[in-house]
Coordinates of C-alpha atoms and ligand atoms in Angstrom, one line a residue:
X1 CA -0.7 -38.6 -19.2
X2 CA -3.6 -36.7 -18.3
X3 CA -6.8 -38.1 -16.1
X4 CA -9.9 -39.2 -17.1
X5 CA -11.5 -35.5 -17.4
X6 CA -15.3 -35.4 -16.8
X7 CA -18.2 -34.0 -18.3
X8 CA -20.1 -32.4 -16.1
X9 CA -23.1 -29.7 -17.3
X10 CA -24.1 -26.7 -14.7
X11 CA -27.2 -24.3 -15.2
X12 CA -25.6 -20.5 -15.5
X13 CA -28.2 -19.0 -14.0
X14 CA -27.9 -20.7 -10.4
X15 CA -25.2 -23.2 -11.0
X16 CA -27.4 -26.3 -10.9
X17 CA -24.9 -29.5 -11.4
X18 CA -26.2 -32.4 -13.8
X19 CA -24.5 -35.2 -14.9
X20 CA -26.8 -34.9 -18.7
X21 CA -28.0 -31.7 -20.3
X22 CA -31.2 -30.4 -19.9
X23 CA -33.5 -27.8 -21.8
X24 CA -34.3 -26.4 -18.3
X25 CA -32.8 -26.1 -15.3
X26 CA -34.9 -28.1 -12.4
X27 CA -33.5 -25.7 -9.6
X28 CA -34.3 -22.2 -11.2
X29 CA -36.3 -23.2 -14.2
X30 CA -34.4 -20.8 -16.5
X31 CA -34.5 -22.2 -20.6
X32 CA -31.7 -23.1 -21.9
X33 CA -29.0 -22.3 -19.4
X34 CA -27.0 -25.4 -19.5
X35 CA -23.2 -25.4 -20.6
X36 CA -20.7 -28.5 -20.5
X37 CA -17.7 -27.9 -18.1
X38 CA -15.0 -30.2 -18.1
X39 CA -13.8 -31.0 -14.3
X40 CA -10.8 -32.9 -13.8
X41 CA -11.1 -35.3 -10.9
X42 CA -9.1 -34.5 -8.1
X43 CA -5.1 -35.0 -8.1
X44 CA -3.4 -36.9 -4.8
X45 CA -1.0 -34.9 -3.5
X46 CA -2.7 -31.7 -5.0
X47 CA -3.4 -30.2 -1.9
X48 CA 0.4 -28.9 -1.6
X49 CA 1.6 -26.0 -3.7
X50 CA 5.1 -26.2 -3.5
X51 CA 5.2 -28.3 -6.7
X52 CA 5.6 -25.4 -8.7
X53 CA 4.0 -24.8 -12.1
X54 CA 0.4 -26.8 -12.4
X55 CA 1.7 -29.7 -14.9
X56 CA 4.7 -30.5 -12.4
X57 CA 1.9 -31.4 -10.0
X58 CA 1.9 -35.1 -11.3
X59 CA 3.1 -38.0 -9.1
X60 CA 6.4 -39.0 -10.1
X61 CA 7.2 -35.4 -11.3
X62 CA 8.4 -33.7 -8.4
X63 CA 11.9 -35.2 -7.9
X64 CA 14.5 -32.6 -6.9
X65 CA 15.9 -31.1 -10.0
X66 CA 19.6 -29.3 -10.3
X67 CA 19.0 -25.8 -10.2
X68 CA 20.8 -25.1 -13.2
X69 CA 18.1 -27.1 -15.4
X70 CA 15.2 -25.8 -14.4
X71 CA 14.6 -23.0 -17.1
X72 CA 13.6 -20.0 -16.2
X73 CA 10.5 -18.3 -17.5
X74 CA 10.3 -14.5 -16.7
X75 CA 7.1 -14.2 -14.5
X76 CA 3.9 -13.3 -16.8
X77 CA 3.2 -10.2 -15.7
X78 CA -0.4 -8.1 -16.5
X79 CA -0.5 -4.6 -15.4
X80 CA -3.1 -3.5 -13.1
X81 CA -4.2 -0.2 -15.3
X82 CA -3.1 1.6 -12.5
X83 CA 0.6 2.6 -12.3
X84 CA 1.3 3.3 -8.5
X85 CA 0.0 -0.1 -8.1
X86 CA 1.7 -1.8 -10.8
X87 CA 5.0 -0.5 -9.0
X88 CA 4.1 -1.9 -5.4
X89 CA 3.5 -5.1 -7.1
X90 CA 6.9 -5.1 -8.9
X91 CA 5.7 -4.2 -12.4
X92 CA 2.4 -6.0 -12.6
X93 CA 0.2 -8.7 -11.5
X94 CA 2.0 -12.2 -11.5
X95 CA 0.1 -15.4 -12.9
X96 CA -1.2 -17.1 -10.0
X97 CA 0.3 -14.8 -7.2
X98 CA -2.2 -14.4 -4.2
X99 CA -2.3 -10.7 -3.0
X100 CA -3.2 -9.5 0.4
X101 CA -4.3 -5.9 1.2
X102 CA -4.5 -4.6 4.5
X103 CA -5.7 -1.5 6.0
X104 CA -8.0 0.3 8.4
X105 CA -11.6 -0.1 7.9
X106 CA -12.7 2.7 5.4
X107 CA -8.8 3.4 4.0
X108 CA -9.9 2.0 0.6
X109 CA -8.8 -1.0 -0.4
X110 CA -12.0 -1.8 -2.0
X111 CA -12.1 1.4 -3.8
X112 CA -8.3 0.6 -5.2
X113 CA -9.5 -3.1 -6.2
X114 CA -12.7 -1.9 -7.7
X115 CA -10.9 0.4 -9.7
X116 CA -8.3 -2.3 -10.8
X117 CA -10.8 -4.3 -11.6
X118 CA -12.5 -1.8 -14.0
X119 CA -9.1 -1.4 -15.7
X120 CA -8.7 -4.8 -16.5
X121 CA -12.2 -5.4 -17.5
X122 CA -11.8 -2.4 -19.6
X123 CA -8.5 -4.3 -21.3
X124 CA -11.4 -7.5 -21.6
X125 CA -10.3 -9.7 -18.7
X126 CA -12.6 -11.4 -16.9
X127 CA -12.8 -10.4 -13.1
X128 CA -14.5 -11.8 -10.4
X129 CA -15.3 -9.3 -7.6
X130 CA -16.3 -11.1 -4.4
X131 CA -17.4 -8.6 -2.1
X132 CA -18.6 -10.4 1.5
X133 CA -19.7 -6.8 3.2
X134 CA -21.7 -5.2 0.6
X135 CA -24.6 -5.6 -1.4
X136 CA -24.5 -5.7 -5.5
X137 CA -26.4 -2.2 -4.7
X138 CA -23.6 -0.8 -3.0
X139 CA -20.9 -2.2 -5.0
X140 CA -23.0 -0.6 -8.2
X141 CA -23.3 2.7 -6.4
X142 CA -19.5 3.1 -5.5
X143 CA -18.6 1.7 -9.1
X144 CA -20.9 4.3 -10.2
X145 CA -19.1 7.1 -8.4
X146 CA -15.5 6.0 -9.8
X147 CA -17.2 6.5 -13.4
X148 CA -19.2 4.7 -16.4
X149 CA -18.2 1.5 -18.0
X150 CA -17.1 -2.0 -16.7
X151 CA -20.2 -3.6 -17.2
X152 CA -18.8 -7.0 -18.2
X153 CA -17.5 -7.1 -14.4
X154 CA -18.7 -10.1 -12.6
X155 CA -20.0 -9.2 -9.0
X156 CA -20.6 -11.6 -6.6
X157 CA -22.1 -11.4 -3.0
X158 CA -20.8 -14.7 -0.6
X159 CA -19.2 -15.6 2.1
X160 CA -19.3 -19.4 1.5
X161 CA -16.2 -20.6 0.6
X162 CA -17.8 -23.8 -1.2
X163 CA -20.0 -21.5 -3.4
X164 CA -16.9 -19.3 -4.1
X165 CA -14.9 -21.9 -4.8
X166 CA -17.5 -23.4 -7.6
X167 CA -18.1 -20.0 -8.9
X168 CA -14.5 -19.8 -9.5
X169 CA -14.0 -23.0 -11.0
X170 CA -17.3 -22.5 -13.4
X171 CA -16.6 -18.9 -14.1
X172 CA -12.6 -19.1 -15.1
X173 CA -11.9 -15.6 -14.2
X174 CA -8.7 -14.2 -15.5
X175 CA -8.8 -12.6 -11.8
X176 CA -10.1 -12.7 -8.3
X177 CA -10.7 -10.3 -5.6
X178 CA -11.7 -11.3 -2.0
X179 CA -13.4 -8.4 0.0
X180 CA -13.1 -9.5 3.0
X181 CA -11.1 -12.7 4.2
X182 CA -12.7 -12.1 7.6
X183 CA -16.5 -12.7 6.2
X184 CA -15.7 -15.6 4.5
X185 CA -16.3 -19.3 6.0
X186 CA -16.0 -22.4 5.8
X187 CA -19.2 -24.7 6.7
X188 CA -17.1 -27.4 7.4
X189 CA -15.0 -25.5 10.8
X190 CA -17.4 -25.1 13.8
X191 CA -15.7 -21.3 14.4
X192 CA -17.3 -18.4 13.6
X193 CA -16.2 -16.1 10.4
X194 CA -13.7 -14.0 11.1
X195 CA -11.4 -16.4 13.6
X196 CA -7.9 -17.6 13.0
X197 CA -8.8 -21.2 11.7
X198 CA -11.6 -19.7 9.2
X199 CA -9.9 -16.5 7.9
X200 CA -6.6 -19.5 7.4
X201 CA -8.9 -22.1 6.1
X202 CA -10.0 -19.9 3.3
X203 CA -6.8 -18.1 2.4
X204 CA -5.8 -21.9 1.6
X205 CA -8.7 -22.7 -0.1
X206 CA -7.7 -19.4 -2.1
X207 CA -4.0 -20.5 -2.5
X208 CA -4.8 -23.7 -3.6
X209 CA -7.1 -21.6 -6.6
X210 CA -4.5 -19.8 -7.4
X211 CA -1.5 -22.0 -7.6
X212 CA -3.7 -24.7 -9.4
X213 CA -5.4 -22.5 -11.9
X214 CA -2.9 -19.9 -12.2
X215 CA -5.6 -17.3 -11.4
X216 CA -4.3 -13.6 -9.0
X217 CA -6.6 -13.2 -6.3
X218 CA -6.4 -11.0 -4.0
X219 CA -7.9 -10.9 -0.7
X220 CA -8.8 -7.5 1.5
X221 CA -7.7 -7.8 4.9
X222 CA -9.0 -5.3 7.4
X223 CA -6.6 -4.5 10.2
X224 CA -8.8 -4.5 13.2
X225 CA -8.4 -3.0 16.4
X226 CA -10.1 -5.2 18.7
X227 CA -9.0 -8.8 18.9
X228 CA -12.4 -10.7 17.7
X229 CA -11.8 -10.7 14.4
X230 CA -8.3 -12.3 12.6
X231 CA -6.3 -9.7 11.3
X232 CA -4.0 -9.6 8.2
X233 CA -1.2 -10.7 10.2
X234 CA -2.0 -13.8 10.8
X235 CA -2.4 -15.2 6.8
X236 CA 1.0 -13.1 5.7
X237 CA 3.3 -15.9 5.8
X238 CA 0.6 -17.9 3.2
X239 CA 0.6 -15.1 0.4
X240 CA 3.0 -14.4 -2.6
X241 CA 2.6 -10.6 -1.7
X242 CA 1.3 -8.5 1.9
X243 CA 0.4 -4.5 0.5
X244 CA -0.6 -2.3 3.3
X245 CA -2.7 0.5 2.7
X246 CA -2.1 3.6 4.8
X247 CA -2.7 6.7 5.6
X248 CA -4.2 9.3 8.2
X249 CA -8.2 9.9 8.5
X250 CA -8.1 13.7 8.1
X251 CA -5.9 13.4 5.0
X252 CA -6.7 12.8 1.9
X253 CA -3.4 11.2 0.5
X254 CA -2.4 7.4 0.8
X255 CA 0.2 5.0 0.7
X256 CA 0.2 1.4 -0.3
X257 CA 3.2 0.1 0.6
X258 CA 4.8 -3.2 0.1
X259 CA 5.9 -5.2 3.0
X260 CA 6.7 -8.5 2.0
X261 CA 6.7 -9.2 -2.2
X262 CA 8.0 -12.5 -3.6
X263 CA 7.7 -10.9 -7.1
X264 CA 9.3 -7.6 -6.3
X265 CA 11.3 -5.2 -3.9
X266 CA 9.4 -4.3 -0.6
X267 CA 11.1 -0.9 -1.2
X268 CA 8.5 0.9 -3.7
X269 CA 5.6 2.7 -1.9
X270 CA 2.6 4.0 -3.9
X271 CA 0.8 7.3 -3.6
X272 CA -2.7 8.1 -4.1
X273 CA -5.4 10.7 -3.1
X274 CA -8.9 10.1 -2.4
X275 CA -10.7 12.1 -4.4
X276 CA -14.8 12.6 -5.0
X277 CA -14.6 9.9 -7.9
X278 CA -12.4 7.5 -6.7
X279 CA -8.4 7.1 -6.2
X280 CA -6.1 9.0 -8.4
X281 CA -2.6 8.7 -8.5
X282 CA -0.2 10.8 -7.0
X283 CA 3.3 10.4 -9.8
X284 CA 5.1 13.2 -7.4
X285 CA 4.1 13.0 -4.6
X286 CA 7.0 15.6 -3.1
X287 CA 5.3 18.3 -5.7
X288 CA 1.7 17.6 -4.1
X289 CA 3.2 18.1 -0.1
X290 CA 4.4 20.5 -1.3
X291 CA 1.6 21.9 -2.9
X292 CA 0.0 25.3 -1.1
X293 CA 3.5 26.3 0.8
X294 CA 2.9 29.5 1.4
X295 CA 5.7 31.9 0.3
X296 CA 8.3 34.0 2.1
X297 CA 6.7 32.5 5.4
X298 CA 8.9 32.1 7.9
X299 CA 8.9 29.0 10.5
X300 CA 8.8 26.6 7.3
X301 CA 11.7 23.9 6.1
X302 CA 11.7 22.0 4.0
X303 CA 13.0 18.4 4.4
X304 CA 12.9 14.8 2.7
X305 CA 12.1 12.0 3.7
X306 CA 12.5 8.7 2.4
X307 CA 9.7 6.2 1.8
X308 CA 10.9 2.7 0.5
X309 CA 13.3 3.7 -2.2
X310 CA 11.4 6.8 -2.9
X311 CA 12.6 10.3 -1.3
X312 CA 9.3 12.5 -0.8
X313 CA 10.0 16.1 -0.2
X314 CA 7.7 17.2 2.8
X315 CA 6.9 21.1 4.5
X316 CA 8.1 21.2 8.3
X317 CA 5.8 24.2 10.0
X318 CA 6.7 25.8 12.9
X319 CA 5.2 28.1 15.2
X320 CA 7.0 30.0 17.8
X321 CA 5.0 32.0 20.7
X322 CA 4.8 34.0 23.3
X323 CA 3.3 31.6 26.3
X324 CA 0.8 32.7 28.9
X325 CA 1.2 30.0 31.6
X326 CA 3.9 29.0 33.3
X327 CA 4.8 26.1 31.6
X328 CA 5.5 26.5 27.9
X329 CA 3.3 24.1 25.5
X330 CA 4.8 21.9 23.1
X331 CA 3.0 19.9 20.7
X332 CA 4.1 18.1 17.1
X333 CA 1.9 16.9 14.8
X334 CA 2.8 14.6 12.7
X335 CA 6.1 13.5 14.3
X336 CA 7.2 12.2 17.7
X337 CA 6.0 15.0 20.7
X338 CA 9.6 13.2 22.6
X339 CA 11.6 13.5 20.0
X340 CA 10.8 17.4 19.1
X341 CA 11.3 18.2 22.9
X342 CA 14.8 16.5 22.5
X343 CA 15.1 18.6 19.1
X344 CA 13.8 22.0 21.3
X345 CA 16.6 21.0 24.1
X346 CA 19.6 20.8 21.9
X347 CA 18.5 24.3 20.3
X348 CA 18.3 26.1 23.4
X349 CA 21.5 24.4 24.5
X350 CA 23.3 24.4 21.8
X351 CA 22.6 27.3 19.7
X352 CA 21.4 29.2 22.7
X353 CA 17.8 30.2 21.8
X354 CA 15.8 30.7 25.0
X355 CA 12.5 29.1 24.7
X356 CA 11.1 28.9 28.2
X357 CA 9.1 31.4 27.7
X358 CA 7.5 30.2 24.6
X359 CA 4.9 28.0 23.1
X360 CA 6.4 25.5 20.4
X361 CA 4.0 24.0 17.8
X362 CA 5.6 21.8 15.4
X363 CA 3.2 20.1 11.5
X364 CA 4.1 18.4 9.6
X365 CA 2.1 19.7 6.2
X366 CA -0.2 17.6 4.3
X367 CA -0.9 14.7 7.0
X368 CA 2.1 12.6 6.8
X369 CA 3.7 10.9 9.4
X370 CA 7.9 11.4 9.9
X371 CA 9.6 7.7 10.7
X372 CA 13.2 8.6 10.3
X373 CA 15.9 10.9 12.0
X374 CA 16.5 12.7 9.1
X375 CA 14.4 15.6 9.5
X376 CA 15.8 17.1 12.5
X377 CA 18.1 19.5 11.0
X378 CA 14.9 21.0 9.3
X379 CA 12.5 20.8 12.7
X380 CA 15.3 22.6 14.8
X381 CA 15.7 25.1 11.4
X382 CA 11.8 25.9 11.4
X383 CA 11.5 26.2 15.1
X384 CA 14.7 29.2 15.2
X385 CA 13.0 30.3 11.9
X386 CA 10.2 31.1 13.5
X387 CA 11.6 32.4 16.8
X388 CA 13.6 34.8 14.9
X389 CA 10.9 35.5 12.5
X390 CA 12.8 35.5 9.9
X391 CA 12.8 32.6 6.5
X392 CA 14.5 30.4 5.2
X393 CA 14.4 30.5 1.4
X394 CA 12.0 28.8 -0.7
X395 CA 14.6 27.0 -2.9
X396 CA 16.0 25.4 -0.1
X397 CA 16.3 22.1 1.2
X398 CA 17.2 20.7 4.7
X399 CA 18.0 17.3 5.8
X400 CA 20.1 15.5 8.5
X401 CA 20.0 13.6 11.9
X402 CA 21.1 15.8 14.8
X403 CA 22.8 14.6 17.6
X404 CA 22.8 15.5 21.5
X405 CA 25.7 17.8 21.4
X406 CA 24.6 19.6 18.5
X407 CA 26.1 17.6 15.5
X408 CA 25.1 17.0 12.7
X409 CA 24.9 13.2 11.4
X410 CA 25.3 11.3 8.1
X411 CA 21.3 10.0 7.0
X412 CA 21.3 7.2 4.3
X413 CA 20.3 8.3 0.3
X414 CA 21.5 11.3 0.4
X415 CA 22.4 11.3 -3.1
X416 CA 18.6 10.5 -4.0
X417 CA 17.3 13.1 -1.6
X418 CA 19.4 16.0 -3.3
X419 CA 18.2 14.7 -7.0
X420 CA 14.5 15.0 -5.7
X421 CA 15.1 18.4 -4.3
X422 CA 17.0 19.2 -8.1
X423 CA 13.9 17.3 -9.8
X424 CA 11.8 19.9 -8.3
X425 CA 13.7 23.5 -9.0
X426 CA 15.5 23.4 -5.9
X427 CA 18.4 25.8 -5.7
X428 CA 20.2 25.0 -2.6
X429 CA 20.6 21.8 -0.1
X430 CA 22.3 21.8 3.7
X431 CA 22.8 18.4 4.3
X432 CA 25.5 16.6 6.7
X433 CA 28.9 16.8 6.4
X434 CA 29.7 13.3 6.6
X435 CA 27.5 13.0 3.3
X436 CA 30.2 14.7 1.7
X437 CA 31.8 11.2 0.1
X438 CA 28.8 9.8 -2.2
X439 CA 27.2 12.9 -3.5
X440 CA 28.3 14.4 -6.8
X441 CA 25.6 16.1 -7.6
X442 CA 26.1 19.9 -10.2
X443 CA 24.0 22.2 -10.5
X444 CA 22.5 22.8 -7.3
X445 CA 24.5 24.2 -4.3
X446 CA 25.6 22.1 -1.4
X447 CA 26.2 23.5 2.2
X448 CA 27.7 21.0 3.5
X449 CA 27.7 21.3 7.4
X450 CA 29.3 19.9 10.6
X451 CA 26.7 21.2 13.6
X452 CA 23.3 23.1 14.0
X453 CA 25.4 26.1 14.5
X454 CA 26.5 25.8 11.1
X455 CA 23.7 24.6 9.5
X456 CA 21.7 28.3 11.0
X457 CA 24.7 30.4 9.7
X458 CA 23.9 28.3 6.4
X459 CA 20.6 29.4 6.3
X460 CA 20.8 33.3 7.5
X461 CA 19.5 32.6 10.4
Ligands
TYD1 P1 -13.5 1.9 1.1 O1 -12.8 1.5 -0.2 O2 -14.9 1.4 1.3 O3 -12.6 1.4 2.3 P2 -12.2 -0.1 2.8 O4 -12.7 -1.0 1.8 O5 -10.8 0.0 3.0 O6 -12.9 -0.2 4.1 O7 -13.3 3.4 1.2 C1 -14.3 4.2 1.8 C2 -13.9 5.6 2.0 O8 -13.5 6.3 0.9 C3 -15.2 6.2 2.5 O9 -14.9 6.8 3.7 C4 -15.5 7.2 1.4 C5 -14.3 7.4 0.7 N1 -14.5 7.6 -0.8 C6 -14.2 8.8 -1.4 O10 -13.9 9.7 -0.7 N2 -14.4 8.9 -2.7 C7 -14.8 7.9 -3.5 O11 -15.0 8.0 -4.7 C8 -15.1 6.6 -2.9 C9 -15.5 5.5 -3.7 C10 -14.9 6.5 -1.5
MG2 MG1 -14.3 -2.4 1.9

């Protein structure tokens, strides 16, 4: 059944090959370094990976099968030690999945894998850190920062995908991290590191590891700006898994969000903060936006927004001022500058609140960015709650899409975004009309309302 395995003995100290053992090794002289590895010659046909598990990669087993006999196995699944990433991935790192991370340059992605990878050295897996951008030093230093322990962690500093790959096969790592894809070459293509045919050439030299040996890698993609160097985009369609890793500059929250998973939903996002000692977790993340909303102030709504499958409660500022040139200033933070001017419009139209005169600054707290319609209720709320100077309650909650002539439009998981605003001591929600049909929620008031108009009466305003 099996081939013909061979014996082949390698010097641990600089991974000297001989066919025989020796007391020392001839290459780096250490004593006593040799140990017997078994390598199986290679397989025809092994280069593909769509035969499935690693024994159905035999000639003569892949024939189509009848979907009803294949048995199913439940995916093994290790957890990553950290929980916001465990969720991303679907509940855990799959056997032999490969992993891509993107994100700008200085996000941290290595950060999140270094502390992954102290986790699961901590739990006595065997990791293999491949860093091509930093030295052991630096590596040490920022694994020094995130705390004491993972010394058993196996750093190593290549770009060489032939060296990699041998230091994969002798070491056996339980796991593999990557950092970068774009450093790492290929001897064997004439382009530089970094293009299209290396950056693919080595993500399937990485596949091909981690189908065959059943090992997770995953591989740090940086998303670059300039065209010279391969993004993440272009090796998506060859991993199990794409994460990207977001989040603005100034702030110190991010996201890691799934975008394509073959293990999992692409709807869970996960939250962390970078702190002085690393990345910690954010479990709720609507109680740390919310986090230093300042009381009885008025020009402040909030809203919720809804990341993935996860509704995120988030502080809409608003300031409202007398102008001193002729042509009043607007500016949003945080949110489209068109669509608050479209937002300004329909209040001065529609609820007839003159704002010529007046400067318009619209924040959104904490750094994050608004993607979806449903905060418009709550931008046109903090704008009049500001031009009136007067506020809307702290217990309250404001969500909906507003139309042109004033209306105010049905948003998708609304149920979820009235539990989040329960979960966290809400009293009251003013939400669309047209939501009316799915929510049941008790124990929390709902003003259900029909037009801006409304919603303003709603709110005292
Ligand atoms: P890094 O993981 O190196 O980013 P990437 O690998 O995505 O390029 O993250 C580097 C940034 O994170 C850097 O600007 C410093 C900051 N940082 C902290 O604020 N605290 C920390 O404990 C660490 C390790 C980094
Ligand atoms: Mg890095």
């Amino acid at each position: 059944m099996a081939k013909a395995v061979k014996s082949v003995f390698f010097c641990q100290e600089c991974g000297y090959e001989s066919g025989k053992w020796m007391g020392q090794c001839p290459s780096c002289h250490a004593w006593n370094s040799f140990v017997e590895e078994k390598i199986r010659p290679a397989v025809p046909g092994s280069r593909g990976v769509g035969g499935g598990a690693p024994g159905a990669r035999r000639s003569g087993a892949n024939v189509p099968r009848k979907l009803s006999e294949i048995e199913f196995r439940e995916d093994e699944r290790v957890s990553a030690g950290i929980g916001e990433l465990d969720r991303v991935l679907g509940g855990g790192i799959v056997k032999g999945s490969l992993v891509l991370i993107g994100g700008d340059p200085g996000i941290g992605k290595s950060t999140l894998l270094l502390q992954m990878c102290r986790h699961l050295t901590a739990d006595g897996q065997k990791i293999l850190y491949i860093s091509g951008e930093e030295s052991l030093q630096q590596i040490k230093m920022r694994a020094n920062r995130l705390g004491e322990g993972a010394g058993e962690m196996l750093l190593l500093c290549e770009t060489d995908l032939d060296v990699i790959q041998g230091e994969i096969e002798k070491v056996k790592p339980s796991l593999v991290v990557i950092d970068s894809i774009q450093t790492m070459y290929s001897a064997e293509l004439n382009s530089a590191p970094g293009s299209v045919t290396q950056v693919r050439e080595a993500t399937g030299v990485l596949l091909r590891i981690a189908k065959s040996e059943g090992i997770p890698v995953f591989i740090v993609g940086h998303v670059t700006k300039d065209g010279s160097v391969a993004g993440p985009r272009v090796l998506e369609h060859m991993v199990d898994t794409v994460l990207y890793f977001e989040g603005e500059n100034h702030a110190a929250y991010r996201v890691l969000r799934a975008v394509k998973n073959r293990f999992g939903s692409t709807n869970e996002i996960g939250v962390f903060e970078m702190a002085g000692d690393g990345l910690r977790e954010v479990g709720n993340p609507s109680e740390y936006m919310l986090s230093g909303k300042p009381e009885g102030a008025s020009g402040a709504a909030v809203t919720c927004q809804v990341e993935g499958s996860r509704p995120i409660l988030l502080e809409i500022q608003a300031l409202v001022a007398r102008t001193s040139f002729n042509i009043p200033r607007r500016t949003a933070t945080g949110m489209d500058y068109n669509r608050v001017n479209l937002l300004i419009a329909v209040l001065e139209k529609r609820v007839g609140c003159d704002l010529s005169s007046h400067d318009v600054y619209v924040n959104i707290a904490g750094g994050i960015r608004i993607g979806e319609p449903s905060a418009d209720l709550a931008v046109i709320m903090a704008v009049l709650s500001s031009y009136l100077d007067k506020e809307i309650g702290d217990r309250v909650m404001v969500f909906g899409e507003v139309g042109l002539s004033g209306e105010v439009r049905a948003v998708t998981h609304a149920a979820a975004r009235v539990q989040e605003a329960k979960k966290l001591g809400f009293e009251k929600v003013v939400l669309p009309a047209a939501n009316r049909k799915n929510i049941k929620e008790e124990g929390i008031e709902l003003v259900f309302v029909k037009t801006v108009t409304d919603a303003a009466r709603a709110l005292r305003l």
